[in-house]
XYZ file of C-alpha atoms in Angstrom:
282
model
C -35.695 99.191 -22.937
C -35.302 95.604 -22.466
C -34.582 94.140 -19.114
C -32.171 91.446 -18.531
C -31.602 89.680 -15.523
C -28.307 87.799 -15.463
C -27.690 85.192 -12.120
C -23.804 85.616 -11.067
C -21.670 83.859 -8.970
C -18.607 85.733 -9.680
C -17.460 82.482 -11.524
C -15.539 82.996 -15.272
C -19.162 81.222 -17.135
C -21.119 83.586 -15.388
C -18.766 86.641 -16.553
C -19.166 85.246 -20.442
C -22.333 85.435 -20.048
C -22.024 89.157 -19.481
C -19.948 89.749 -22.431
C -22.271 87.670 -24.412
C -25.313 89.789 -23.766
C -23.863 92.714 -24.478
C -22.672 91.624 -27.664
C -25.533 90.012 -28.667
C -27.879 93.571 -27.304
C -25.106 95.701 -28.820
C -27.490 97.656 -30.501
C -30.419 97.172 -28.133
C -31.399 100.022 -25.142
C -30.761 97.708 -22.134
C -30.848 97.113 -18.247
C -29.046 94.305 -17.099
C -29.490 93.019 -13.854
C -26.663 90.632 -12.053
C -28.240 88.736 -9.487
C -26.303 87.023 -7.127
C -28.214 84.804 -4.699
C -26.215 83.860 -1.549
C -26.488 80.421 -0.620
C -25.844 79.282 3.207
C -25.272 75.600 2.023
C -21.987 76.215 1.258
C -19.723 74.987 4.159
C -17.498 77.789 5.775
C -15.496 78.134 8.696
C -15.499 81.322 11.460
C -11.956 82.015 11.290
C -12.431 82.894 7.412
C -14.361 85.697 8.334
C -11.735 86.986 11.777
C -12.198 90.381 10.484
C -15.822 90.919 10.997
C -15.442 89.906 14.793
C -19.084 89.972 15.983
C -21.304 89.148 13.203
C -22.653 86.247 12.354
C -21.374 83.582 9.337
C -24.407 84.124 7.536
C -23.978 88.039 7.614
C -20.561 87.783 6.868
C -20.868 85.788 3.385
C -23.708 88.609 2.732
C -21.020 91.276 3.342
C -18.359 89.451 1.620
C -21.256 88.916 -1.556
C -22.091 92.316 -1.624
C -18.618 93.815 -2.241
C -17.944 91.490 -4.479
C -20.579 91.821 -6.358
C -20.111 95.918 -6.452
C -16.601 95.008 -7.451
C -18.248 93.264 -10.742
C -20.511 96.735 -11.703
C -17.249 98.903 -11.352
C -16.009 96.214 -13.601
C -18.264 96.478 -16.207
C -18.843 100.001 -15.899
C -14.791 100.879 -16.493
C -15.016 98.946 -19.407
C -18.305 99.667 -20.677
C -18.855 101.765 -23.774
C -22.280 101.381 -24.917
C -24.059 104.317 -23.484
C -27.425 102.394 -24.125
C -26.606 99.853 -21.748
C -27.038 100.199 -17.523
C -25.606 97.808 -15.110
C -27.202 97.132 -11.733
C -26.199 94.719 -8.883
C -28.627 92.811 -6.568
C -27.861 90.770 -3.502
C -30.258 87.941 -2.738
C -30.612 85.610 0.100
C -32.632 82.537 0.026
C -33.460 80.108 -2.677
C -32.059 80.601 -6.094
C -35.448 80.015 -7.747
C -37.829 82.042 -5.549
C -34.527 84.489 -6.063
C -35.217 84.838 -9.782
C -39.003 84.470 -9.968
C -39.390 87.200 -7.459
C -36.834 90.124 -9.490
C -38.787 88.693 -12.691
C -41.723 90.712 -11.184
C -39.938 93.391 -9.811
C -37.258 94.610 -12.409
C -39.924 93.224 -15.604
C -37.422 90.903 -17.050
C -38.065 90.166 -20.419
C -35.068 87.747 -20.877
C -32.930 86.013 -18.349
C -29.021 85.091 -19.550
C -27.063 82.202 -18.156
C -23.604 80.919 -18.160
C -23.654 76.973 -17.507
C -20.325 75.197 -15.820
C -20.539 72.268 -18.569
C -19.848 68.575 -17.111
C -17.049 67.123 -15.560
C -17.975 63.549 -15.588
C -18.088 61.449 -18.248
C -21.972 60.745 -17.774
C -22.603 63.733 -16.111
C -25.676 65.553 -17.316
C -24.848 68.599 -19.341
C -27.301 71.301 -18.164
C -26.771 72.219 -14.223
C -29.422 71.662 -11.725
C -30.019 75.727 -11.596
C -30.466 76.362 -15.110
C -32.916 73.047 -15.785
C -34.820 74.746 -12.650
C -34.749 78.043 -14.276
C -36.017 76.413 -17.854
C -38.617 74.223 -16.135
C -39.986 76.655 -13.389
C -39.399 79.666 -14.544
C -42.096 81.820 -17.287
C -39.200 83.765 -18.424
C -37.239 83.492 -22.022
C -33.891 81.767 -21.075
C -30.577 82.199 -23.103
C -27.916 79.695 -21.927
C -24.472 80.092 -22.520
C -21.960 77.267 -22.152
C -18.724 77.289 -20.513
C -16.273 79.102 -22.635
C -18.107 79.826 -25.790
C -17.170 82.753 -27.174
C -19.840 85.557 -28.819
C -20.500 85.024 -32.753
C -23.396 86.474 -34.429
C -25.989 83.784 -34.842
C -26.484 84.050 -38.028
C -27.426 80.130 -38.430
C -30.403 79.421 -35.837
C -31.781 76.264 -35.762
C -35.106 75.433 -34.609
C -35.876 71.666 -33.558
C -39.461 71.160 -33.255
C -41.914 68.027 -33.245
C -44.923 70.159 -34.230
C -47.022 69.222 -31.241
C -47.443 72.642 -30.005
C -49.163 75.750 -31.384
C -46.537 78.844 -31.834
C -47.909 81.415 -30.129
C -47.562 85.509 -30.799
C -45.123 85.324 -27.665
C -42.932 82.619 -29.479
C -43.321 84.111 -32.711
C -42.322 87.850 -31.624
C -39.166 86.412 -29.733
C -37.753 84.495 -32.785
C -38.741 87.868 -34.953
C -37.032 89.923 -32.190
C -33.918 87.046 -32.711
C -34.043 87.455 -36.218
C -34.138 91.327 -36.476
C -30.738 91.273 -33.927
C -28.716 89.016 -35.962
C -30.580 88.899 -39.368
C -29.917 85.372 -39.175
C -31.528 82.337 -41.048
C -33.924 80.201 -39.343
C -33.575 76.711 -40.087
C -36.686 74.545 -38.807
C -35.810 71.078 -38.227
C -38.118 67.835 -37.776
C -36.800 64.845 -36.724
C -39.160 61.850 -38.317
C -38.800 58.051 -37.846
C -39.295 55.897 -40.764
C -42.314 55.776 -42.367
C -44.416 57.985 -39.640
C -46.185 60.969 -40.974
C -47.244 64.192 -38.999
C -50.486 63.490 -37.357
C -53.526 66.087 -38.148
C -52.409 68.522 -35.211
C -48.909 68.521 -35.968
C -49.665 69.503 -39.757
C -51.955 72.352 -38.265
C -49.108 73.610 -36.342
C -46.542 73.421 -39.125
C -48.784 75.004 -41.602
C -49.500 77.990 -39.072
C -45.724 78.112 -38.559
C -45.022 78.231 -42.115
C -47.786 80.537 -42.913
C -46.106 83.399 -40.418
C -42.545 83.017 -41.840
C -43.400 83.308 -45.280
C -45.029 86.907 -44.722
C -42.285 87.915 -42.097
C -39.165 86.142 -43.132
C -39.406 84.415 -46.444
C -36.285 84.848 -47.110
C -34.519 83.757 -43.909
C -36.116 80.906 -42.992
C -36.235 77.168 -44.308
C -38.144 73.397 -43.711
C -35.976 70.614 -42.571
C -36.992 67.117 -42.429
C -34.561 64.300 -41.128
C -35.316 60.714 -40.964
C -33.328 59.324 -38.010
C -34.133 56.767 -34.985
C -32.242 59.251 -32.433
C -33.336 62.869 -31.885
C -30.185 64.037 -30.647
C -28.008 62.639 -32.937
C -30.015 64.122 -35.850
C -29.485 67.626 -34.146
C -25.936 66.880 -33.411
C -25.677 66.137 -37.894
C -27.962 69.079 -38.710
C -25.901 71.611 -36.242
C -22.596 70.319 -37.703
C -23.925 70.168 -41.499
C -25.181 74.267 -41.209
C -22.400 75.447 -38.530
C -25.257 76.297 -36.338
C -24.611 79.509 -33.847
C -27.717 78.678 -31.606
C -30.287 76.165 -30.836
C -33.897 77.747 -30.025
C -36.321 75.173 -28.674
C -40.566 76.236 -26.449
C -39.924 75.512 -23.061
C -43.876 74.438 -23.281
C -42.949 71.165 -25.448
C -41.246 69.808 -21.864
C -41.235 66.009 -23.383
C -39.574 67.182 -26.531
C -36.618 69.601 -24.501
C -36.287 66.626 -22.171
C -34.805 64.393 -24.726
C -32.625 67.205 -26.329
C -31.482 68.468 -22.757
C -31.796 66.650 -19.401
C -31.358 63.596 -20.640
C -28.295 63.802 -21.927
C -24.744 62.821 -21.452
C -21.379 63.569 -22.918
C -21.257 60.343 -25.099
C -21.116 61.603 -28.706
C -23.371 64.502 -28.143
C -21.175 67.887 -28.036
C -23.312 70.866 -29.467
C -24.485 71.153 -25.771
C -21.144 72.356 -24.662
C -20.439 74.197 -27.790
C -23.528 76.346 -28.994
C -25.726 78.654 -27.115
C -29.790 77.397 -26.263
C -32.576 80.122 -26.564
C -35.627 78.171 -24.535
C -38.948 80.327 -25.185
C -42.177 80.444 -22.739
C -45.348 81.482 -23.515
């Protein structure tokens, strides 16, 4: 049984993440844990909760959140036709990341699925603070679903890498699971600057990955080297030319991820807002 945690703020983006996760794991027995973390920093007026006179604003916020969570679970269960899927609502108070970490342990979570809100300004960062914190501070595989992205079976999966990390069994097992889910193709891509060859470390890591894929997914994987000074532009071209359905990255390679996600703005780079990201931890 796979345990999946889906943080929700009851927005359309969070609902989209639920729909995507259900479709991706439609052939897998899953427990879906929908977590809402109450945010008391949001300014609220006491008059908004007059129907619960005698309770403090924080208590009234909790009651309202629990009611929304119950309604959400009922909505999902009313339309669910997959008897392999079970849904649970979790209401938590406090800090978002602390709540995520707590329930990863308590519910033995295998995967986090998050919907992103996208950017509202031209120079606004693509990845929101909650999503960014989960990727960098929580050691759990995380699937990021951009705003408005509809489910499409991931037949073409891009795996950008600089070969600077060793690929553990945990990473390789996650890749294998994903390929089995979709019967898709894994495209390993490296962006190389002109006249720069791989170091011995990079060559060894690439060879190990190549040997593993040769034994397990030889017909569904390929290696690509793209010469470009700009990593983001190279990935953009690769995603467009290959019609990529999902991008997989390894969280341990934080410097590389920061180049792709956190330093990126909505200028000329669109794959952040159109393609799901699967971030692997080890």
